[in-house]
PDB file of C-alpha atoms in Angstrom:
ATOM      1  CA  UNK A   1      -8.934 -16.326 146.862  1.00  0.00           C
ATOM      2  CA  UNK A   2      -6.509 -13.474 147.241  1.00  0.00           C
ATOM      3  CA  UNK A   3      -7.739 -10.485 149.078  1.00  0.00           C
ATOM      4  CA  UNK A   4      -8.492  -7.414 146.751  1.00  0.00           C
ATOM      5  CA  UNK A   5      -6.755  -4.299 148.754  1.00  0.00           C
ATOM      6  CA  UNK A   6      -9.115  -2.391 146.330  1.00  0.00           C
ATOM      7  CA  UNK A   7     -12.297  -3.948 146.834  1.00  0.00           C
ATOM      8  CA  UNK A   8     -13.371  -1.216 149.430  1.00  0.00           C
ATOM      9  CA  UNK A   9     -13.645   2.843 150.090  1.00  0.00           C
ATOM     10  CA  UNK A  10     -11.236   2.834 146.838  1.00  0.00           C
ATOM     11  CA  UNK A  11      -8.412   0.815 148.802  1.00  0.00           C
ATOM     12  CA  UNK A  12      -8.223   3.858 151.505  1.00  0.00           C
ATOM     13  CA  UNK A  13      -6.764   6.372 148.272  1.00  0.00           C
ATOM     14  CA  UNK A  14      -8.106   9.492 147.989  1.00  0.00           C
ATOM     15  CA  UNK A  15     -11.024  10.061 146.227  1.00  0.00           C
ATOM     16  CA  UNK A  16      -8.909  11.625 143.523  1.00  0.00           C
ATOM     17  CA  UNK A  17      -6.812   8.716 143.107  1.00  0.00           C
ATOM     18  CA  UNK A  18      -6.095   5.411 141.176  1.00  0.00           C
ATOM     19  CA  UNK A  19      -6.185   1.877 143.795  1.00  0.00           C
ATOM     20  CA  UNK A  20      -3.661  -0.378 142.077  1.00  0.00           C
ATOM     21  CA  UNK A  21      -3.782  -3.775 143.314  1.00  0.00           C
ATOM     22  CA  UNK A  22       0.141  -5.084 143.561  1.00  0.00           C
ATOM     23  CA  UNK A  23       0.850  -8.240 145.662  1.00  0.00           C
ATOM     24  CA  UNK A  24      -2.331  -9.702 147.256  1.00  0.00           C
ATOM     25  CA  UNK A  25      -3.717  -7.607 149.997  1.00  0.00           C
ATOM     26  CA  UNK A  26      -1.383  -5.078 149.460  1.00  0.00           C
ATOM     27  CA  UNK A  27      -2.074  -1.939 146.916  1.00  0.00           C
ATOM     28  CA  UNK A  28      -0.734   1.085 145.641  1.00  0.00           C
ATOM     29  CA  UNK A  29      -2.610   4.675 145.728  1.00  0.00           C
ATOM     30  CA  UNK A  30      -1.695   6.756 142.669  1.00  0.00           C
ATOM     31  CA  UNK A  31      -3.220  10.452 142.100  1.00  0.00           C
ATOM     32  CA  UNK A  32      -5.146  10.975 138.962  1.00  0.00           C
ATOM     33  CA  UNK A  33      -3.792  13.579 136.595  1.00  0.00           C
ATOM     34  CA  UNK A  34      -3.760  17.015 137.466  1.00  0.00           C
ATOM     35  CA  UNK A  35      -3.600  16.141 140.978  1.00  0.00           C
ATOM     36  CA  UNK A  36      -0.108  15.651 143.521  1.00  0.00           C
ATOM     37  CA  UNK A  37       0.313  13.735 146.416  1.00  0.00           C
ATOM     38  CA  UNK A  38       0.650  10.281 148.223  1.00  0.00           C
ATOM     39  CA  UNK A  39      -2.032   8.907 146.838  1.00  0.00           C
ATOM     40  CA  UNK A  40      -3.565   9.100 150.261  1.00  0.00           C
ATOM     41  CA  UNK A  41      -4.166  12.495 149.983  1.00  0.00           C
ATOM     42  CA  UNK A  42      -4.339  13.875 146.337  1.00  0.00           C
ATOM     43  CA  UNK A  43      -4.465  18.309 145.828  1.00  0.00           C
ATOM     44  CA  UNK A  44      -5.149  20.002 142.546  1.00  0.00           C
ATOM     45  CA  UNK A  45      -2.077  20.886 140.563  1.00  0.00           C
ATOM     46  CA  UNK A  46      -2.553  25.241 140.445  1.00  0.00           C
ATOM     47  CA  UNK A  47      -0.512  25.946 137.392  1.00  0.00           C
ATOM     48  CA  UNK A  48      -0.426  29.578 137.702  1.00  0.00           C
ATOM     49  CA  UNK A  49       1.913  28.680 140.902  1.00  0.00           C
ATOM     50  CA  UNK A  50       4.441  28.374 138.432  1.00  0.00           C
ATOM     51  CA  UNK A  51       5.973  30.621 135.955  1.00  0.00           C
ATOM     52  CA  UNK A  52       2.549  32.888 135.663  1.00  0.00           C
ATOM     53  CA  UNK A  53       1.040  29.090 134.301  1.00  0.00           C
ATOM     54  CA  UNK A  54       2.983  30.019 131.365  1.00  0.00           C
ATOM     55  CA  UNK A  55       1.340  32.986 130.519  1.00  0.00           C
ATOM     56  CA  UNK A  56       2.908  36.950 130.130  1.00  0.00           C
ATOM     57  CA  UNK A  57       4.244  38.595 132.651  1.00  0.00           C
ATOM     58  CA  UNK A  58       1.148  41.295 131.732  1.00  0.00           C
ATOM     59  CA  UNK A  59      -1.691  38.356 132.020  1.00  0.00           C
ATOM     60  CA  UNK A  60      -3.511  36.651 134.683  1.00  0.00           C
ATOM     61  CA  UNK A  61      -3.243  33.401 135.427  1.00  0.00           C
ATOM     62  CA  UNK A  62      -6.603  31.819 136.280  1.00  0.00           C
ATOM     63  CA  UNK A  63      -7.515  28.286 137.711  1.00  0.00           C
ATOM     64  CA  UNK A  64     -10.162  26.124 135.818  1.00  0.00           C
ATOM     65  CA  UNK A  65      -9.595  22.832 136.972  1.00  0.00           C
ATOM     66  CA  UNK A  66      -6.697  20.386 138.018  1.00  0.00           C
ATOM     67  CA  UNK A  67      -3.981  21.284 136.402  1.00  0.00           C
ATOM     68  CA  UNK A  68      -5.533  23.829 133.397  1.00  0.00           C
ATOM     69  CA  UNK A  69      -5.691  27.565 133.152  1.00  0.00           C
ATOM     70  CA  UNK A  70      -6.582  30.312 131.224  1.00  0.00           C
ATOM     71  CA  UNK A  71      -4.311  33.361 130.513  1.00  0.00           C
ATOM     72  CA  UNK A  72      -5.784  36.573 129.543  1.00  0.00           C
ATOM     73  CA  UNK A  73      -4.186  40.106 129.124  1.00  0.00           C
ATOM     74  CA  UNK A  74      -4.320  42.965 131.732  1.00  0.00           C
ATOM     75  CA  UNK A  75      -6.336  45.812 130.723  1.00  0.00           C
ATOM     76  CA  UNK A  76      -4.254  48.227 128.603  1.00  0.00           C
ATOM     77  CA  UNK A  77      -2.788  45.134 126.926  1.00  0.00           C
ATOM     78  CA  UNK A  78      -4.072  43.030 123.871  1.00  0.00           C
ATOM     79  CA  UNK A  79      -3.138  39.274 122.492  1.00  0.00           C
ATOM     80  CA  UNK A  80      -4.143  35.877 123.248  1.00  0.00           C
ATOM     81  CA  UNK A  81      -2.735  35.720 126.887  1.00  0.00           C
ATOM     82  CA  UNK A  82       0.526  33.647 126.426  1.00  0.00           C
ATOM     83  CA  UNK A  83       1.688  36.760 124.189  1.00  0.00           C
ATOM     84  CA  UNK A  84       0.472  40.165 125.343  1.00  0.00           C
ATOM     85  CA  UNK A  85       1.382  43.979 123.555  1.00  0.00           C
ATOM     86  CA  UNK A  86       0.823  47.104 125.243  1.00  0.00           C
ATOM     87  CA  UNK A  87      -1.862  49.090 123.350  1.00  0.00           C
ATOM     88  CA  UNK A  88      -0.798  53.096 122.864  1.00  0.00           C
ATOM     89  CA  UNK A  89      -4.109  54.969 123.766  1.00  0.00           C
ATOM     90  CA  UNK A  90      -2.523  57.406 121.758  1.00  0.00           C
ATOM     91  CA  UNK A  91      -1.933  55.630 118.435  1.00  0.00           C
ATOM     92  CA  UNK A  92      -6.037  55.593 117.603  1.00  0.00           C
ATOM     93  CA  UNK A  93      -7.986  59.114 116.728  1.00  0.00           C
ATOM     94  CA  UNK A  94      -4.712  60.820 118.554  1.00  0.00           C
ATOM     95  CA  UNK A  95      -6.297  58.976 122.041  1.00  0.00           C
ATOM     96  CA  UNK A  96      -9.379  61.512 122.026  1.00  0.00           C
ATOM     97  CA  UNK A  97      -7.308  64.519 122.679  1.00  0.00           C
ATOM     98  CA  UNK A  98      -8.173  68.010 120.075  1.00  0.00           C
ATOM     99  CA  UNK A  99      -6.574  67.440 116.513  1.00  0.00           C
ATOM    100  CA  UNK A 100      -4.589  70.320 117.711  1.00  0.00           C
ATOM    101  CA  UNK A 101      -3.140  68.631 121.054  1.00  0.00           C
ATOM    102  CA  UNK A 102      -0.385  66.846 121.910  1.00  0.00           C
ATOM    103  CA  UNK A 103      -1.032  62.697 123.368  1.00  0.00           C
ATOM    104  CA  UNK A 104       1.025  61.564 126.071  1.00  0.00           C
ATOM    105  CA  UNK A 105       1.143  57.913 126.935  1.00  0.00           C
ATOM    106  CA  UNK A 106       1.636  57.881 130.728  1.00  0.00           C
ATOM    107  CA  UNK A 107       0.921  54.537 131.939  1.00  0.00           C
ATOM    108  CA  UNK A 108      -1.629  51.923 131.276  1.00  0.00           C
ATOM    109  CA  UNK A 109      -4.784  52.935 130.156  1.00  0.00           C
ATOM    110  CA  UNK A 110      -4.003  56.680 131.103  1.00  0.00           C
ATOM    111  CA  UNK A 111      -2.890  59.334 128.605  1.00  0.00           C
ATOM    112  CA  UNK A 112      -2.476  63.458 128.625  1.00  0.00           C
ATOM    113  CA  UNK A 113      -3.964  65.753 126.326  1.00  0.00           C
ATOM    114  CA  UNK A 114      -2.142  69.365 126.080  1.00  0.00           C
ATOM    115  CA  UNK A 115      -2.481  71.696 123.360  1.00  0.00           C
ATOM    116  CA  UNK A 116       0.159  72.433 121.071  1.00  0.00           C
ATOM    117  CA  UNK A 117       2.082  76.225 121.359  1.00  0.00           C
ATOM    118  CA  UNK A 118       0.123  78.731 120.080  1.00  0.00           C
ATOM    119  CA  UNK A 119      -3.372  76.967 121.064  1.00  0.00           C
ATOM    120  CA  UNK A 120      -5.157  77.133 124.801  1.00  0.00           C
ATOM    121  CA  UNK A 121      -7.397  74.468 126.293  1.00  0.00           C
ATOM    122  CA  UNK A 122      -7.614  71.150 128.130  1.00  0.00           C
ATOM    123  CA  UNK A 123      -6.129  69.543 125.880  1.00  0.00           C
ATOM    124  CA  UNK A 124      -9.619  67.862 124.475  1.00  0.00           C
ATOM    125  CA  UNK A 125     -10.734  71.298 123.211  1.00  0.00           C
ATOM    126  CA  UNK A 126      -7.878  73.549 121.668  1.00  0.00           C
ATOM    127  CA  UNK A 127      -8.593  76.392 120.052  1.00  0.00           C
ATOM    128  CA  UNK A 128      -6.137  78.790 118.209  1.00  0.00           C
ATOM    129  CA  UNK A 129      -6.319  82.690 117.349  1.00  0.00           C
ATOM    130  CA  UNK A 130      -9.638  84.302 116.898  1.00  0.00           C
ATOM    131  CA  UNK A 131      -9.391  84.792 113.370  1.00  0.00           C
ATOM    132  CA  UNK A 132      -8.550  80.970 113.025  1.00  0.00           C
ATOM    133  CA  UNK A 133     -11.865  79.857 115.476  1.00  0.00           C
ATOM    134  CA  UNK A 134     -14.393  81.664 113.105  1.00  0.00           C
ATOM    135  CA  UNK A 135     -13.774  79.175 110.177  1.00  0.00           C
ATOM    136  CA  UNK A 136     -14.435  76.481 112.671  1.00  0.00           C
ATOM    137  CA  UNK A 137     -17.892  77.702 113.489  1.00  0.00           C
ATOM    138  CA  UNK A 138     -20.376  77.443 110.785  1.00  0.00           C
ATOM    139  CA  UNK A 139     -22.126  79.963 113.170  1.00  0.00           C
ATOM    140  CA  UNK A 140     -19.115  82.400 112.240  1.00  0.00           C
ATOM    141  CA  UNK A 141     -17.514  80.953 109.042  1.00  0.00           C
ATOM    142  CA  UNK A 142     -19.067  83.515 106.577  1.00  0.00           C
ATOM    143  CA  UNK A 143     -17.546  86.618 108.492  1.00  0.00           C
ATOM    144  CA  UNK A 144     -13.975  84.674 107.886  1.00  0.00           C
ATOM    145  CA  UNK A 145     -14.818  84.576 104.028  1.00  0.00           C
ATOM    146  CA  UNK A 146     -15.577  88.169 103.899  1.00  0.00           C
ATOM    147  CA  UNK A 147     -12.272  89.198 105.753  1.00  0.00           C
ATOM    148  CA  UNK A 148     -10.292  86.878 103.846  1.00  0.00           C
ATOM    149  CA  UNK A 149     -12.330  88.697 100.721  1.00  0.00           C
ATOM    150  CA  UNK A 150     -11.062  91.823 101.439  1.00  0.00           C
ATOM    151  CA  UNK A 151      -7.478  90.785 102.994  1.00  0.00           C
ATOM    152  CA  UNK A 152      -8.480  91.798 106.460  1.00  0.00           C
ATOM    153  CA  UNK A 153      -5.826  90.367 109.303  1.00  0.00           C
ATOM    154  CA  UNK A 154      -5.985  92.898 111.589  1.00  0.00           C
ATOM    155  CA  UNK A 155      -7.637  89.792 113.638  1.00  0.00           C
ATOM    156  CA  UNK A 156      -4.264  87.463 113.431  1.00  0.00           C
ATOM    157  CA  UNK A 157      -2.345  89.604 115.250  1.00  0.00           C
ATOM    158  CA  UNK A 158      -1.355  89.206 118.979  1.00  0.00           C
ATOM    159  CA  UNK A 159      -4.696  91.522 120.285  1.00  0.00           C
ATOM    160  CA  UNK A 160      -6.264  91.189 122.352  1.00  0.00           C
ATOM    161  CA  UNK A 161      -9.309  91.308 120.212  1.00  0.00           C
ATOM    162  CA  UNK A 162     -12.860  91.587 121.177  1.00  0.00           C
ATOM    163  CA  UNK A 163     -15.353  90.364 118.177  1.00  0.00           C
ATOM    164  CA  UNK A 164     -18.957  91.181 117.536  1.00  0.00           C
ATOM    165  CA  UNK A 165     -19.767  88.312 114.891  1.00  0.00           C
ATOM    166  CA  UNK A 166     -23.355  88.137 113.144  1.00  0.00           C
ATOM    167  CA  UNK A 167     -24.400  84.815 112.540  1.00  0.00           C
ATOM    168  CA  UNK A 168     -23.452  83.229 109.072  1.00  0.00           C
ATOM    169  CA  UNK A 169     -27.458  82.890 107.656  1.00  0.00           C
ATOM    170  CA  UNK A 170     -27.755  86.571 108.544  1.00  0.00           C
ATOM    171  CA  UNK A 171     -24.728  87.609 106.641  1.00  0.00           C
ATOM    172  CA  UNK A 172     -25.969  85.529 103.850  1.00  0.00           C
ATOM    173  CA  UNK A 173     -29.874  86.858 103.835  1.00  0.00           C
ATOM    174  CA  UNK A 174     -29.195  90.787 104.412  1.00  0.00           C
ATOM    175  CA  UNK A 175     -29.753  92.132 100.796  1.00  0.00           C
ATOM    176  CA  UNK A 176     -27.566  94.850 102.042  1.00  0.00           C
ATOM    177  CA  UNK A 177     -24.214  93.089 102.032  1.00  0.00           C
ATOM    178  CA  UNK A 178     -23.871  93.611  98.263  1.00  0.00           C
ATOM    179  CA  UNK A 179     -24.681  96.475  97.867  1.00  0.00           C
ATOM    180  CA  UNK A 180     -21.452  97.705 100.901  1.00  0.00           C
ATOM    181  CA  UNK A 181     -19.563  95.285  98.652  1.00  0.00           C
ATOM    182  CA  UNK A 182     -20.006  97.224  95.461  1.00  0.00           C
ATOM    183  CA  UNK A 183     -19.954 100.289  97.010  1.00  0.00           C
ATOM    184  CA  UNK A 184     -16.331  99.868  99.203  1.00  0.00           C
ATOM    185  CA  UNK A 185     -17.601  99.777 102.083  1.00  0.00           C
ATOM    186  CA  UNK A 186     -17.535  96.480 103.669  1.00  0.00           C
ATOM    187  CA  UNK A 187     -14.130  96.718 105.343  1.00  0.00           C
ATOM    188  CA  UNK A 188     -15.610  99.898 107.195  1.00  0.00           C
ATOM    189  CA  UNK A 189     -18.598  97.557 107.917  1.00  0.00           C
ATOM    190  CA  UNK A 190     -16.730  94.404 109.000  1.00  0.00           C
ATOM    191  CA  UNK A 191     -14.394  97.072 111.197  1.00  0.00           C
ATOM    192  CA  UNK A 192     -17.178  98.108 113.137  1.00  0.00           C
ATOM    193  CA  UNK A 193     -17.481  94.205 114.824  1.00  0.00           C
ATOM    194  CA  UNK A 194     -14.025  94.751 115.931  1.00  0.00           C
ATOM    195  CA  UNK A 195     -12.691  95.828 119.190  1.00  0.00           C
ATOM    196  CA  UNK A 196      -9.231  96.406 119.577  1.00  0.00           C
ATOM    197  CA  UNK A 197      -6.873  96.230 123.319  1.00  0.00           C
ATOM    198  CA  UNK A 198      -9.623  94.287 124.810  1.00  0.00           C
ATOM    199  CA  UNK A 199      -9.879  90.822 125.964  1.00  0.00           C
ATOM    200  CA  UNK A 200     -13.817  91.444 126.763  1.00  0.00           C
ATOM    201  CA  UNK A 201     -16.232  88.597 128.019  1.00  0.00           C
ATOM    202  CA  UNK A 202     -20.223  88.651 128.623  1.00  0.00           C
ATOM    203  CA  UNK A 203     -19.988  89.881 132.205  1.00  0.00           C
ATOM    204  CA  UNK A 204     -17.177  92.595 131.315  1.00  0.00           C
ATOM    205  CA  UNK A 205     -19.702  93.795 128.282  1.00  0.00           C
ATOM    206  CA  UNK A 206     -22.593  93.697 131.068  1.00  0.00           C
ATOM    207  CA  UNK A 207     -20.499  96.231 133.144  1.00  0.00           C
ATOM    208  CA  UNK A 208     -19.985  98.800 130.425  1.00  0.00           C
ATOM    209  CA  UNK A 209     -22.456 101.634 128.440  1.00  0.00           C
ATOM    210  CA  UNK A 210     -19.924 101.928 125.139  1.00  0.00           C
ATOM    211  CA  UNK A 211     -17.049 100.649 123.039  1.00  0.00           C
ATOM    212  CA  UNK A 212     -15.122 102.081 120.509  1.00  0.00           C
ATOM    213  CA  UNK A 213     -14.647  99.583 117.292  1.00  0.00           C
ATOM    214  CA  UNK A 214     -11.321  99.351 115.268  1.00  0.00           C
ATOM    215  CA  UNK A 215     -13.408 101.244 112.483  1.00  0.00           C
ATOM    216  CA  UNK A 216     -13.690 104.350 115.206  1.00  0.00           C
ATOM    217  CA  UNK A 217     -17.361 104.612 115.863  1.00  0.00           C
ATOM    218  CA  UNK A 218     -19.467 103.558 119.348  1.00  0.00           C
ATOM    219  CA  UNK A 219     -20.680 100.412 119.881  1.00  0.00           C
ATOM    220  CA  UNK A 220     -23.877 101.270 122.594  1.00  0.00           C
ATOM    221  CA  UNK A 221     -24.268  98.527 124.823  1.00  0.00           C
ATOM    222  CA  UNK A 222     -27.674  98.073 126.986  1.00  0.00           C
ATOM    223  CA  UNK A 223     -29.042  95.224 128.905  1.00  0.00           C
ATOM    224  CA  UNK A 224     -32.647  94.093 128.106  1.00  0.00           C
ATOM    225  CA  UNK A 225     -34.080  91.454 129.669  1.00  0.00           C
ATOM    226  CA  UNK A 226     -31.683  89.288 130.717  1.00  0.00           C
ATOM    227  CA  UNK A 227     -29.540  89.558 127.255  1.00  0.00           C
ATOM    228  CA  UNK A 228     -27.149  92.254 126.126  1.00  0.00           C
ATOM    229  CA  UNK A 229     -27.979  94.364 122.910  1.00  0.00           C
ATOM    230  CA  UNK A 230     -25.664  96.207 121.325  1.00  0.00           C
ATOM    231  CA  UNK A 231     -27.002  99.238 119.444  1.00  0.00           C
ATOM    232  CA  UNK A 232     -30.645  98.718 120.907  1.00  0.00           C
ATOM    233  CA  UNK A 233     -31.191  96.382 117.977  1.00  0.00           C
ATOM    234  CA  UNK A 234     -28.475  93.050 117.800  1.00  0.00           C
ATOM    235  CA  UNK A 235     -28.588  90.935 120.542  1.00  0.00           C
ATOM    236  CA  UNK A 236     -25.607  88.752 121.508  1.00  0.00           C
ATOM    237  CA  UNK A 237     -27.022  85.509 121.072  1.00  0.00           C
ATOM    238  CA  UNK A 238     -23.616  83.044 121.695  1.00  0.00           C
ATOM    239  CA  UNK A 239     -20.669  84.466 124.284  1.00  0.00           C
ATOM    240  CA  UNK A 240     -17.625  83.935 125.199  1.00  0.00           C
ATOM    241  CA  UNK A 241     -15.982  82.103 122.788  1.00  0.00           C
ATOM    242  CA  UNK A 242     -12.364  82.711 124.016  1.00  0.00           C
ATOM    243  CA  UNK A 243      -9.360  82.160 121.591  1.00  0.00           C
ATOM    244  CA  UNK A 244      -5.436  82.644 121.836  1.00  0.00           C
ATOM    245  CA  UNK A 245      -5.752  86.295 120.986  1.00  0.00           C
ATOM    246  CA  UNK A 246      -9.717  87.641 122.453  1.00  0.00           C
ATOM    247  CA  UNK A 247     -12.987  86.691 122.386  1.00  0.00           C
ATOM    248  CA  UNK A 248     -15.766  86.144 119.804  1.00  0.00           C
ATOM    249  CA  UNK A 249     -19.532  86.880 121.060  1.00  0.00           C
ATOM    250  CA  UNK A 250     -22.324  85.757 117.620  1.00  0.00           C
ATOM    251  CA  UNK A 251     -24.663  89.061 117.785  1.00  0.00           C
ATOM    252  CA  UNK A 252     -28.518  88.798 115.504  1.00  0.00           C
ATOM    253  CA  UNK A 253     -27.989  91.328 113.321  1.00  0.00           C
ATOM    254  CA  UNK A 254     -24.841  93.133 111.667  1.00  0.00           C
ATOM    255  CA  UNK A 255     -24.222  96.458 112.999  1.00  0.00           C
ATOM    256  CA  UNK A 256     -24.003  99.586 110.281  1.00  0.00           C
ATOM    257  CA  UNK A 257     -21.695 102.377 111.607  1.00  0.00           C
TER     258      UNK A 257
END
């Protein structure tokens, strides 16, 4: 009988590779698919080798097995690997910079955040003018409405301002708020949280005995145990709240010229 060329170790082929019997002892070695070479010696076909495997120019190409890949998108890019977009961090929730900033695609995954004119901060916080920062508190909102009330702006203006601001609840609970408003005498009362010419923060308040307010009158300052009181009686209780035009500190109590 005719010899089989096949019969043993897979005819000499690789291991990878098809023994075809052609004339009698004599056979051919033919790699299986996804593998080149003679037949003798049979490699995996890479097809990211070529053309990126068929995938973007912004995927990766990535080996599974002979001759079969996967594409997926490089981070800052979406789609399904043969197609992929560049994603603006900046076209979602204006890419996490303030409402009042400006977002700057830069490159991939990176953006900037920088306030718009007229506003100061990183870029993540902006705030604007004083008077426009106390309707953004809740802690301060209920001074705004009684300025706005009474068509106070003094506040708007270029300053710099220094503001003494009692909490909203205690605004809203002092029985003596309106009766001033009947009487006239809330803009004289408001007035007297105001400090005109003077950017002034905790530490500067901590280095000085008095003020004068825009309404005319003192403001006494004293230190008492590790806090600031203003008037022996209203304590400042938030600081430093720094906007385009001064500073707003949230005093206790509401100070009565």
């Amino acid at each position: 009988s005719a010899i089989d060329a096949c019969e043993r170790s897979n005819g000499g082929c690789s291991a990878k590779a098809e023994c075809r019997r052609t004339t009698p002892g004599n056979r051919a070695c033919v790699c299986n698919a996804g593998y080149t070479g003679d037949g003798i010696v049979c490699i995996e076909i890479n097809p990211c080798l070529v053309n990126n495997g068929g995938c973007d120019r912004n995927a990766e190409c990535t080996q599974t097995g002979p001759n079969q890949a996967v594409c997926n998108c490089l981070k800052g890019y979406s789609g399904d690997g043969k197609t992929c977009t560049y994603i603006s961090l900046c076209s979602q929730n204006n890419g996490g910079c303030s409402e009042f900033a400006i977002c700057n695609d830069t490159e991939l995954t990176e953006r900037t955040c920088t306030c718009k004119p007229n506003y100061i901060g990183d870029g993540f916080k902006c705030r604007g003018n004083i008077f426009q920062e106390l309707l953004r508190n809740s802690n301060t909102s209920r001074f705004y409405f009684h300025l706005e009330a009474l068509s106070i702006r003094d506040i708007a203006g270029p300053g710099p301002f220094t503001l003494f601001v009692p909490r909203t609840d205690v605004l809203s609970s002092d029985p003596r708020v309106k009766d001033w408003v009947a009487k006239g005498v809330m803009a004289q009362v408001l007035r007297y949280h105001m400090v005109g010419c003077a950017n002034l923060l905790y530490k500067d308040l901590a280095a000085i005995a008095s003020i004068t307010s825009l309404h005319g009158d003192l403001i006494h300052i004293t230190s008492s145990q590790n806090s600031l009181v203003l008037n022996n009686k209203a304590e400042i209780i938030l600081s430093d709240a720094v906007g385009t035009n001064g500073v707003i500190h949230v005093i206790d109590q509401i100070l009565v010229p």
